[in-house]
mmCIF file of C-alpha atoms and ligand atoms in Angstrom:
data_model
loop_
_atom_site.group_PDB
_atom_site.id
_atom_site.type_symbol
_atom_site.label_atom_id
_atom_site.label_comp_id
_atom_site.label_asym_id
_atom_site.label_seq_id
_atom_site.Cartn_x
_atom_site.Cartn_y
_atom_site.Cartn_z
ATOM 1 C CA MET A 1215 22.596 0.638 -9.678
ATOM 2 C CA ARG A 1216 23.012 1.219 -13.432
ATOM 3 C CA LEU A 1217 22.620 4.895 -14.199
ATOM 4 C CA PHE A 1218 23.844 6.644 -17.300
ATOM 5 C CA PHE A 1219 22.864 9.560 -19.425
ATOM 6 C CA ARG A 1220 22.601 9.570 -23.200
ATOM 7 C CA PRO A 1221 22.928 13.091 -24.629
ATOM 8 C CA ALA A 1222 21.022 13.919 -27.815
ATOM 9 C CA SER A 1223 24.284 14.789 -29.546
ATOM 10 C CA PRO A 1224 27.476 13.644 -27.848
ATOM 11 C CA SER A 1225 29.644 14.924 -30.702
ATOM 12 C CA ALA A 1226 28.159 18.412 -30.352
ATOM 13 C CA ALA A 1227 28.979 18.394 -26.663
ATOM 14 C CA ARG A 1228 32.612 17.480 -27.398
ATOM 15 C CA SER A 1229 33.205 19.957 -30.215
ATOM 16 C CA GLY A 1230 34.224 23.524 -29.334
ATOM 17 C CA ILE A 1231 32.694 24.908 -32.546
ATOM 18 C CA SER A 1232 29.426 23.116 -31.924
ATOM 19 C CA ARG A 1233 29.481 24.387 -28.360
ATOM 20 C CA ARG A 1234 29.720 27.965 -29.639
ATOM 21 C CA VAL A 1235 26.828 27.303 -32.008
ATOM 22 C CA ALA A 1236 24.876 25.799 -29.128
ATOM 23 C CA VAL A 1237 25.563 28.872 -26.946
ATOM 24 C CA ALA A 1238 24.424 31.128 -29.793
ATOM 25 C CA ALA A 1239 21.272 29.075 -30.155
ATOM 26 C CA LEU A 1240 20.648 29.286 -26.426
ATOM 27 C CA SER A 1241 20.950 33.080 -26.351
ATOM 28 C CA LEU A 1242 18.621 33.256 -29.333
ATOM 29 C CA ALA A 1243 16.172 31.075 -27.462
ATOM 30 C CA ALA A 1244 16.458 33.381 -24.449
ATOM 31 C CA ALA A 1245 15.337 36.291 -26.636
ATOM 32 C CA LEU A 1246 12.269 34.422 -27.874
ATOM 33 C CA PRO A 1247 8.860 34.638 -26.212
ATOM 34 C CA LEU A 1248 7.858 31.918 -23.743
ATOM 35 C CA SER A 1249 5.684 30.042 -26.239
ATOM 36 C CA ALA A 1250 8.736 29.438 -28.429
ATOM 37 C CA HIS A 1251 10.532 27.902 -25.443
ATOM 38 C CA ALA A 1252 7.760 25.357 -25.194
ATOM 39 C CA GLN A 1253 8.449 24.386 -28.800
ATOM 40 C CA GLN A 1254 11.951 23.115 -27.933
ATOM 41 C CA LYS A 1255 12.273 19.797 -29.733
ATOM 42 C CA VAL A 1256 13.619 17.773 -26.859
ATOM 43 C CA LEU A 1257 12.356 15.386 -24.213
ATOM 44 C CA ASN A 1258 14.184 14.032 -21.161
ATOM 45 C CA LEU A 1259 13.088 10.501 -20.409
ATOM 46 C CA TYR A 1260 13.904 8.641 -17.182
ATOM 47 C CA SER A 1261 13.241 4.995 -17.962
ATOM 48 C CA ALA A 1262 13.203 1.753 -16.003
ATOM 49 C CA ARG A 1263 12.346 -0.126 -19.202
ATOM 50 C CA HIS A 1264 15.621 -1.709 -20.239
ATOM 51 C CA TYR A 1265 14.375 -3.606 -23.265
ATOM 52 C CA GLN A 1266 16.349 -3.230 -26.470
ATOM 53 C CA THR A 1267 13.188 -3.327 -28.555
ATOM 54 C CA ASP A 1268 12.100 -0.007 -27.048
ATOM 55 C CA GLU A 1269 14.828 1.739 -29.091
ATOM 56 C CA ALA A 1270 12.701 1.468 -32.225
ATOM 57 C CA LEU A 1271 9.749 2.873 -30.323
ATOM 58 C CA TYR A 1272 11.693 6.010 -29.392
ATOM 59 C CA ALA A 1273 13.222 6.387 -32.861
ATOM 60 C CA ASP A 1274 9.772 6.334 -34.457
ATOM 61 C CA PHE A 1275 8.551 9.065 -32.105
ATOM 62 C CA THR A 1276 11.522 11.297 -32.984
ATOM 63 C CA LYS A 1277 10.965 10.636 -36.684
ATOM 64 C CA ALA A 1278 7.288 11.555 -36.477
ATOM 65 C CA THR A 1279 7.632 14.649 -34.266
ATOM 66 C CA GLY A 1280 11.227 15.882 -34.565
ATOM 67 C CA ILE A 1281 11.442 15.680 -30.750
ATOM 68 C CA LYS A 1282 14.791 14.246 -29.646
ATOM 69 C CA ILE A 1283 14.791 11.944 -26.639
ATOM 70 C CA ASN A 1284 17.565 12.138 -24.020
ATOM 71 C CA ARG A 1285 17.372 9.001 -21.962
ATOM 72 C CA VAL A 1286 18.427 8.242 -18.402
ATOM 73 C CA ASP A 1287 18.321 4.514 -17.656
ATOM 74 C CA ALA A 1288 17.964 3.191 -14.124
ATOM 75 C CA ASP A 1289 15.768 0.807 -12.206
ATOM 76 C CA ASP A 1290 12.511 2.012 -10.595
ATOM 77 C CA ALA A 1291 14.112 2.705 -7.214
ATOM 78 C CA GLY A 1292 17.086 4.496 -8.801
ATOM 79 C CA ILE A 1293 14.811 6.800 -10.783
ATOM 80 C CA LEU A 1294 12.704 7.721 -7.756
ATOM 81 C CA THR A 1295 15.802 8.475 -5.656
ATOM 82 C CA ARG A 1296 17.216 10.615 -8.447
ATOM 83 C CA LEU A 1297 13.968 12.570 -8.907
ATOM 84 C CA GLN A 1298 13.826 13.226 -5.185
ATOM 85 C CA SER A 1299 17.386 14.483 -4.977
ATOM 86 C CA GLU A 1300 17.038 16.663 -8.089
ATOM 87 C CA GLY A 1301 13.873 18.303 -6.774
ATOM 88 C CA SER A 1302 12.606 21.304 -8.739
ATOM 89 C CA ALA A 1303 15.863 21.430 -10.737
ATOM 90 C CA SER A 1304 15.131 18.030 -12.317
ATOM 91 C CA PRO A 1305 15.298 18.010 -16.130
ATOM 92 C CA ALA A 1306 13.028 14.947 -16.234
ATOM 93 C CA ASP A 1307 9.962 15.204 -18.471
ATOM 94 C CA VAL A 1308 8.602 11.655 -18.669
ATOM 95 C CA ILE A 1309 9.097 8.804 -16.206
ATOM 96 C CA LEU A 1310 8.673 5.168 -17.264
ATOM 97 C CA LEU A 1311 8.415 2.618 -14.438
ATOM 98 C CA VAL A 1312 7.720 -1.109 -14.540
ATOM 99 C CA ASP A 1313 5.536 -1.636 -11.489
ATOM 100 C CA ALA A 1314 2.160 -0.314 -10.337
ATOM 101 C CA SER A 1315 3.183 0.045 -6.689
ATOM 102 C CA ARG A 1316 6.191 2.160 -7.587
ATOM 103 C CA LEU A 1317 4.023 4.380 -9.791
ATOM 104 C CA TRP A 1318 1.560 4.721 -6.924
ATOM 105 C CA ARG A 1319 4.360 5.584 -4.469
ATOM 106 C CA ALA A 1320 5.865 8.199 -6.805
ATOM 107 C CA GLU A 1321 2.423 9.770 -7.195
ATOM 108 C CA THR A 1322 1.818 9.928 -3.446
ATOM 109 C CA THR A 1323 5.275 11.458 -2.838
ATOM 110 C CA GLY A 1324 4.460 14.201 -5.349
ATOM 111 C CA LEU A 1325 7.005 13.333 -8.033
ATOM 112 C CA PHE A 1326 4.478 13.445 -10.880
ATOM 113 C CA GLN A 1327 2.140 16.087 -12.239
ATOM 114 C CA PRO A 1328 -1.372 14.989 -13.153
ATOM 115 C CA ILE A 1329 -2.370 15.564 -16.768
ATOM 116 C CA LYS A 1330 -5.667 15.879 -18.565
ATOM 117 C CA SER A 1331 -5.777 13.949 -21.822
ATOM 118 C CA THR A 1332 -9.026 12.800 -23.338
ATOM 119 C CA LEU A 1333 -7.005 10.554 -25.627
ATOM 120 C CA LEU A 1334 -5.328 8.707 -22.728
ATOM 121 C CA GLU A 1335 -8.549 8.558 -20.727
ATOM 122 C CA SER A 1336 -10.423 7.039 -23.639
ATOM 123 C CA ARG A 1337 -7.720 4.481 -24.535
ATOM 124 C CA ILE A 1338 -6.427 3.308 -21.156
ATOM 125 C CA PRO A 1339 -8.823 1.470 -18.786
ATOM 126 C CA ALA A 1340 -9.511 3.194 -15.451
ATOM 127 C CA THR A 1341 -8.217 0.146 -13.525
ATOM 128 C CA LEU A 1342 -4.770 0.575 -15.112
ATOM 129 C CA ARG A 1343 -4.079 4.209 -14.195
ATOM 130 C CA GLY A 1344 -3.734 6.576 -11.243
ATOM 131 C CA ASP A 1345 -6.519 8.326 -9.372
ATOM 132 C CA GLN A 1346 -8.796 10.730 -11.191
ATOM 133 C CA THR A 1347 -8.374 14.117 -9.437
ATOM 134 C CA ALA A 1348 -9.484 17.660 -10.277
ATOM 135 C CA GLU A 1349 -6.004 18.268 -11.768
ATOM 136 C CA GLY A 1350 -6.106 15.141 -13.919
ATOM 137 C CA ILE A 1351 -4.469 11.704 -13.693
ATOM 138 C CA ALA A 1352 -0.857 11.231 -12.507
ATOM 139 C CA TRP A 1353 0.155 8.009 -14.313
ATOM 140 C CA PHE A 1354 -1.024 5.650 -17.018
ATOM 141 C CA GLY A 1355 -0.419 1.928 -17.566
ATOM 142 C CA LEU A 1356 0.928 1.227 -21.055
ATOM 143 C CA SER A 1357 1.368 -2.538 -21.109
ATOM 144 C CA THR A 1358 0.380 -5.439 -18.873
ATOM 145 C CA ARG A 1359 2.184 -8.527 -17.641
ATOM 146 C CA ALA A 1360 0.682 -11.463 -15.750
ATOM 147 C CA ARG A 1361 2.330 -13.099 -12.721
ATOM 148 C CA VAL A 1362 1.963 -16.784 -13.554
ATOM 149 C CA ILE A 1363 2.871 -20.113 -11.931
ATOM 150 C CA VAL A 1364 5.341 -22.446 -13.647
ATOM 151 C CA TYR A 1365 5.705 -26.073 -12.564
ATOM 152 C CA ASN A 1366 7.812 -29.090 -13.422
ATOM 153 C CA LYS A 1367 5.599 -31.293 -15.639
ATOM 154 C CA ALA A 1368 7.320 -34.510 -14.536
ATOM 155 C CA THR A 1369 6.717 -34.046 -10.814
ATOM 156 C CA VAL A 1370 3.757 -31.704 -10.318
ATOM 157 C CA ASN A 1371 0.105 -32.217 -11.175
ATOM 158 C CA LYS A 1372 -1.258 -29.055 -12.815
ATOM 159 C CA ALA A 1373 -4.518 -29.350 -10.877
ATOM 160 C CA ASN A 1374 -2.562 -28.932 -7.625
ATOM 161 C CA VAL A 1375 -1.191 -25.505 -8.566
ATOM 162 C CA SER A 1376 -4.259 -23.827 -10.029
ATOM 163 C CA THR A 1377 -4.330 -20.888 -7.579
ATOM 164 C CA TYR A 1378 -1.899 -18.596 -5.743
ATOM 165 C CA GLU A 1379 -3.379 -19.947 -2.507
ATOM 166 C CA SER A 1380 -2.428 -23.511 -3.519
ATOM 167 C CA LEU A 1381 1.279 -22.599 -3.388
ATOM 168 C CA ALA A 1382 0.980 -22.487 0.420
ATOM 169 C CA ASP A 1383 -0.452 -26.031 0.598
ATOM 170 C CA PRO A 1384 1.738 -28.191 2.906
ATOM 171 C CA LYS A 1385 1.818 -30.892 0.199
ATOM 172 C CA HIS A 1386 4.192 -28.597 -1.729
ATOM 173 C CA LYS A 1387 6.768 -28.512 1.084
ATOM 174 C CA GLY A 1388 10.294 -28.061 -0.272
ATOM 175 C CA LYS A 1389 9.081 -27.436 -3.838
ATOM 176 C CA LEU A 1390 8.741 -23.641 -4.197
ATOM 177 C CA CYS A 1391 11.251 -21.151 -5.662
ATOM 178 C CA THR A 1392 10.725 -17.375 -5.745
ATOM 179 C CA ARG A 1393 12.802 -14.263 -6.158
ATOM 180 C CA SER A 1394 13.051 -11.928 -3.152
ATOM 181 C CA GLY A 1395 9.738 -11.215 -1.436
ATOM 182 C CA SER A 1396 10.624 -7.513 -1.412
ATOM 183 C CA HIS A 1397 11.049 -7.291 -5.166
ATOM 184 C CA PRO A 1398 8.368 -4.963 -6.625
ATOM 185 C CA TYR A 1399 6.820 -7.765 -8.730
ATOM 186 C CA ASN A 1400 6.222 -9.836 -5.589
ATOM 187 C CA LEU A 1401 5.257 -6.863 -3.407
ATOM 188 C CA SER A 1402 2.570 -5.926 -5.928
ATOM 189 C CA LEU A 1403 1.280 -9.506 -6.138
ATOM 190 C CA PHE A 1404 1.186 -9.769 -2.334
ATOM 191 C CA GLY A 1405 -0.441 -6.310 -2.064
ATOM 192 C CA SER A 1406 -3.152 -7.401 -4.450
ATOM 193 C CA MET A 1407 -3.567 -10.704 -2.562
ATOM 194 C CA MET A 1408 -4.225 -8.591 0.553
ATOM 195 C CA GLU A 1409 -7.238 -7.137 -1.259
ATOM 196 C CA HIS A 1410 -8.535 -10.653 -1.932
ATOM 197 C CA LEU A 1411 -7.605 -12.481 1.303
ATOM 198 C CA GLY A 1412 -7.507 -9.705 3.907
ATOM 199 C CA GLU A 1413 -4.523 -8.936 6.162
ATOM 200 C CA ALA A 1414 -4.712 -12.067 8.307
ATOM 201 C CA GLY A 1415 -5.351 -14.219 5.237
ATOM 202 C CA VAL A 1416 -2.337 -12.892 3.366
ATOM 203 C CA GLU A 1417 -0.116 -13.347 6.438
ATOM 204 C CA SER A 1418 -0.966 -17.029 6.808
ATOM 205 C CA TRP A 1419 -0.623 -17.497 3.035
ATOM 206 C CA LEU A 1420 2.870 -15.932 3.028
ATOM 207 C CA LYS A 1421 3.829 -18.029 6.058
ATOM 208 C CA GLY A 1422 2.807 -21.071 4.005
ATOM 209 C CA LEU A 1423 4.963 -19.953 1.052
ATOM 210 C CA VAL A 1424 8.000 -19.567 3.329
ATOM 211 C CA ALA A 1425 7.388 -23.061 4.739
ATOM 212 C CA ASN A 1426 7.310 -24.510 1.207
ATOM 213 C CA MET A 1427 10.551 -22.924 -0.083
ATOM 214 C CA ALA A 1428 13.054 -25.245 -1.753
ATOM 215 C CA ARG A 1429 15.756 -22.652 -1.050
ATOM 216 C CA ASP A 1430 16.139 -19.046 0.080
ATOM 217 C CA PRO A 1431 14.690 -16.535 -2.421
ATOM 218 C CA LYS A 1432 17.300 -15.377 -4.947
ATOM 219 C CA GLY A 1433 17.791 -14.428 -8.602
ATOM 220 C CA GLY A 1434 15.363 -13.009 -11.152
ATOM 221 C CA ASP A 1435 12.218 -14.503 -12.685
ATOM 222 C CA THR A 1436 14.109 -16.317 -15.459
ATOM 223 C CA ASP A 1437 16.298 -17.964 -12.809
ATOM 224 C CA GLN A 1438 13.155 -19.346 -11.136
ATOM 225 C CA ILE A 1439 11.911 -20.835 -14.434
ATOM 226 C CA LYS A 1440 15.299 -22.481 -15.032
ATOM 227 C CA ALA A 1441 15.396 -23.809 -11.466
ATOM 228 C CA VAL A 1442 12.035 -25.508 -12.051
ATOM 229 C CA ALA A 1443 13.307 -27.066 -15.297
ATOM 230 C CA SER A 1444 16.541 -28.279 -13.666
ATOM 231 C CA GLY A 1445 14.655 -29.844 -10.760
ATOM 232 C CA GLU A 1446 16.222 -27.575 -8.107
ATOM 233 C CA CYS A 1447 12.602 -26.784 -7.279
ATOM 234 C CA GLN A 1448 9.237 -27.823 -8.723
ATOM 235 C CA ILE A 1449 7.057 -24.688 -8.636
ATOM 236 C CA ALA A 1450 7.780 -20.981 -9.142
ATOM 237 C CA LEU A 1451 6.311 -17.562 -9.922
ATOM 238 C CA THR A 1452 7.312 -15.490 -12.949
ATOM 239 C CA ASN A 1453 6.175 -12.534 -14.998
ATOM 240 C CA SER A 1454 4.708 -13.752 -18.266
ATOM 241 C CA TYR A 1455 7.155 -11.959 -20.573
ATOM 242 C CA TYR A 1456 10.199 -13.804 -19.185
ATOM 243 C CA LEU A 1457 8.446 -17.039 -20.030
ATOM 244 C CA ALA A 1458 7.401 -15.779 -23.485
ATOM 245 C CA ARG A 1459 11.005 -14.742 -24.157
ATOM 246 C CA LEU A 1460 12.181 -18.327 -23.538
ATOM 247 C CA MET A 1461 9.275 -19.675 -25.613
ATOM 248 C CA ARG A 1462 10.419 -17.556 -28.584
ATOM 249 C CA SER A 1463 14.105 -18.423 -28.210
ATOM 250 C CA ASN A 1464 15.827 -20.658 -30.760
ATOM 251 C CA LYS A 1465 18.601 -21.663 -28.365
ATOM 252 C CA PRO A 1466 18.501 -25.426 -27.663
ATOM 253 C CA GLU A 1467 19.071 -24.833 -23.918
ATOM 254 C CA ASP A 1468 16.006 -22.533 -23.772
ATOM 255 C CA ARG A 1469 13.915 -25.044 -25.756
ATOM 256 C CA ALA A 1470 14.925 -27.718 -23.243
ATOM 257 C CA VAL A 1471 13.738 -25.507 -20.357
ATOM 258 C CA ILE A 1472 10.376 -24.861 -22.013
ATOM 259 C CA ASP A 1473 9.887 -28.584 -22.740
ATOM 260 C CA LYS A 1474 10.141 -29.427 -19.042
ATOM 261 C CA ILE A 1475 7.736 -26.865 -17.615
ATOM 262 C CA GLY A 1476 4.030 -26.177 -17.604
ATOM 263 C CA VAL A 1477 2.332 -22.814 -17.038
ATOM 264 C CA VAL A 1478 -0.774 -21.917 -15.049
ATOM 265 C CA PHE A 1479 -2.724 -18.670 -15.128
ATOM 266 C CA PRO A 1480 -3.783 -18.802 -11.476
ATOM 267 C CA ASN A 1481 -7.258 -18.274 -10.027
ATOM 268 C CA GLN A 1482 -9.257 -18.637 -13.238
ATOM 269 C CA GLN A 1483 -12.249 -19.888 -11.205
ATOM 270 C CA SER A 1484 -12.078 -17.010 -8.706
ATOM 271 C CA PHE A 1485 -10.668 -13.471 -8.893
ATOM 272 C CA GLY A 1486 -8.365 -13.973 -11.876
ATOM 273 C CA THR A 1487 -4.618 -13.814 -12.460
ATOM 274 C CA HIS A 1488 -2.627 -10.930 -10.967
ATOM 275 C CA VAL A 1489 -1.646 -8.396 -13.600
ATOM 276 C CA ASN A 1490 0.958 -5.648 -13.198
ATOM 277 C CA ILE A 1491 1.814 -2.799 -15.565
ATOM 278 C CA ALA A 1492 4.608 -0.789 -17.065
ATOM 279 C CA GLY A 1493 3.457 2.808 -17.093
ATOM 280 C CA ALA A 1494 4.333 6.439 -17.716
ATOM 281 C CA ALA A 1495 3.945 9.767 -15.956
ATOM 282 C CA VAL A 1496 4.858 13.396 -16.567
ATOM 283 C CA ALA A 1497 7.451 14.612 -14.049
ATOM 284 C CA LYS A 1498 6.374 17.236 -11.530
ATOM 285 C CA HIS A 1499 8.871 19.846 -12.784
ATOM 286 C CA SER A 1500 8.903 18.832 -16.465
ATOM 287 C CA PRO A 1501 10.567 21.640 -18.466
ATOM 288 C CA ASN A 1502 9.114 20.336 -21.757
ATOM 289 C CA ARG A 1503 5.607 19.539 -20.641
ATOM 290 C CA ASP A 1504 3.880 19.678 -24.042
ATOM 291 C CA ASN A 1505 6.419 17.247 -25.503
ATOM 292 C CA ALA A 1506 6.000 15.021 -22.452
ATOM 293 C CA VAL A 1507 2.226 14.744 -22.890
ATOM 294 C CA LYS A 1508 2.709 14.132 -26.607
ATOM 295 C CA PHE A 1509 5.118 11.274 -25.857
ATOM 296 C CA VAL A 1510 2.850 9.585 -23.305
ATOM 297 C CA GLU A 1511 -0.022 9.845 -25.801
ATOM 298 C CA TYR A 1512 2.228 8.327 -28.471
ATOM 299 C CA LEU A 1513 2.923 5.362 -26.171
ATOM 300 C CA ALA A 1514 -0.818 4.655 -26.158
ATOM 301 C CA SER A 1515 -1.016 4.719 -29.974
ATOM 302 C CA ASP A 1516 -1.745 1.490 -31.859
ATOM 303 C CA GLN A 1517 1.783 1.468 -33.258
ATOM 304 C CA ALA A 1518 3.500 1.824 -29.863
ATOM 305 C CA GLN A 1519 1.148 -0.701 -28.270
ATOM 306 C CA ILE A 1520 2.139 -3.239 -30.910
ATOM 307 C CA TYR A 1521 5.816 -2.584 -30.099
ATOM 308 C CA PHE A 1522 5.201 -3.440 -26.447
ATOM 309 C CA ALA A 1523 3.490 -6.683 -27.430
ATOM 310 C CA ASP A 1524 5.906 -7.819 -30.114
ATOM 311 C CA GLY A 1525 9.096 -6.464 -28.623
ATOM 312 C CA ASN A 1526 8.806 -7.369 -24.970
ATOM 313 C CA ASN A 1527 5.959 -9.894 -25.062
ATOM 314 C CA GLU A 1528 3.563 -7.766 -23.013
ATOM 315 C CA TRP A 1529 -0.143 -7.297 -23.605
ATOM 316 C CA PRO A 1530 -1.365 -3.934 -24.899
ATOM 317 C CA VAL A 1531 -3.582 -1.883 -22.566
ATOM 318 C CA VAL A 1532 -5.607 -0.663 -25.528
ATOM 319 C CA ALA A 1533 -8.035 -3.515 -25.912
ATOM 320 C CA ARG A 1534 -8.747 -3.364 -29.616
ATOM 321 C CA VAL A 1535 -5.065 -3.391 -30.682
ATOM 322 C CA LYS A 1536 -4.339 -6.635 -32.511
ATOM 323 C CA VAL A 1537 -0.941 -8.214 -32.015
ATOM 324 C CA SER A 1538 0.745 -11.121 -33.753
ATOM 325 C CA ASN A 1539 3.115 -12.637 -31.215
ATOM 326 C CA PRO A 1540 3.379 -16.439 -31.353
ATOM 327 C CA ALA A 1541 4.280 -16.774 -27.660
ATOM 328 C CA LEU A 1542 1.371 -14.609 -26.490
ATOM 329 C CA ALA A 1543 -0.910 -16.551 -28.824
ATOM 330 C CA ALA A 1544 0.356 -19.844 -27.343
ATOM 331 C CA LEU A 1545 -0.230 -18.593 -23.794
ATOM 332 C CA GLY A 1546 -3.810 -17.900 -24.855
ATOM 333 C CA GLU A 1547 -6.677 -15.958 -23.343
ATOM 334 C CA PHE A 1548 -7.051 -15.753 -19.577
ATOM 335 C CA LYS A 1549 -9.117 -14.070 -16.904
ATOM 336 C CA SER A 1550 -7.216 -11.285 -15.152
ATOM 337 C CA GLU A 1551 -7.907 -9.458 -11.903
ATOM 338 C CA THR A 1552 -10.344 -6.591 -12.147
ATOM 339 C CA ILE A 1553 -9.273 -4.645 -9.054
ATOM 340 C CA PRO A 1554 -7.409 -1.407 -9.861
ATOM 341 C CA VAL A 1555 -3.625 -1.972 -10.026
ATOM 342 C CA LYS A 1556 -3.090 1.010 -7.702
ATOM 343 C CA PHE A 1557 -4.525 -1.039 -4.804
ATOM 344 C CA ALA A 1558 -1.310 -3.071 -4.738
ATOM 345 C CA GLY A 1559 0.490 0.165 -3.890
ATOM 346 C CA ARG A 1560 -1.508 1.201 -0.872
ATOM 347 C CA ASN A 1561 -0.840 -2.178 0.821
ATOM 348 C CA GLN A 1562 2.952 -2.076 0.395
ATOM 349 C CA THR A 1563 3.919 -1.003 3.898
ATOM 350 C CA LYS A 1564 1.716 -3.626 5.538
ATOM 351 C CA VAL A 1565 2.984 -6.321 3.158
ATOM 352 C CA GLN A 1566 6.611 -5.493 3.934
ATOM 353 C CA GLN A 1567 5.893 -5.721 7.679
ATOM 354 C CA ILE A 1568 4.277 -9.128 7.175
ATOM 355 C CA LEU A 1569 7.258 -10.339 5.110
ATOM 356 C CA ASP A 1570 9.547 -9.371 7.976
ATOM 357 C CA ARG A 1571 7.302 -11.155 10.510
ATOM 358 C CA VAL A 1572 7.075 -14.413 8.537
ATOM 359 C CA GLY A 1573 10.765 -14.379 7.565
ATOM 360 C CA TYR A 1574 10.225 -14.084 3.796
ATOM 361 C CA LYS A 1575 13.642 -12.928 2.557
HETATM 362 FE FE1 FE B 2239 11.113 -7.415 -15.552
#
């Protein structure tokens, strides 16, 4: 697990003089009324977004507000474990995760505090956020990614892979590659499929996927795309931004991969393509709550939404935001699921049990 902390000012922490100044500033702060404490210009961000392009996003926020961001980077699971072990002593203010089920789980284990923000409620669709409760809403989707099918154009007929269900068709025996079934991206897809197919339906579907595997599940989404291009397998699942990243690459080896594969937005004639989110929440024990809310609201601004789209090839959640990303434009418009993303979360335990039963590694 990658876990490191970036202090706002490492040089200040190392310098004895600066430390004395910092201590003086702290004692001054202690003498100030509570409201002045809330004005502290700092924000502690625990982030599972590991995309370099997000740096500019954070820098712009600091420039506009004077609020410095201290960042802890880890994956979703690492962040949740850390929050749990830190308990009420946690310095975390804002949590960024990259999967709806994980956001749902963190909410149900009480790691977030609901917030009331008319701005967020008006900009972010109800299907892409946590439950509305009397205290507010615990998490908000900030960008969307579609889980699409890629296929080898030389060996697979596009019409035969037009739905998620079609991947379990016995005619695709030995052709399918996926990453681990227990990876959050797959768990959320399978959890959402349980809403569409029912428990028994999803079990026989997953059994069919296992029967069609070209090899044991391994690697990340990009590895699946490359395996389809190389002919190791013929069909795979990937999040859309990994595909868009290859589409925008100038490297000849990436161009060669893209030339060999086709992409399908599944289930356009039925319930639509499965969409997951990256989202944010305010931590339960946030010491800088006002700054935290300000930051989450900033992430829903037009400017930040454009960063998500251009930087990491995701779609904005704010519908009217216009983006100019050649890869997203090439992928085109598609019909996405309309069920709330949180539904994927509530099916997780059942999905994991099914994966164990059908031997999906
Ligand atoms: Fe990812």
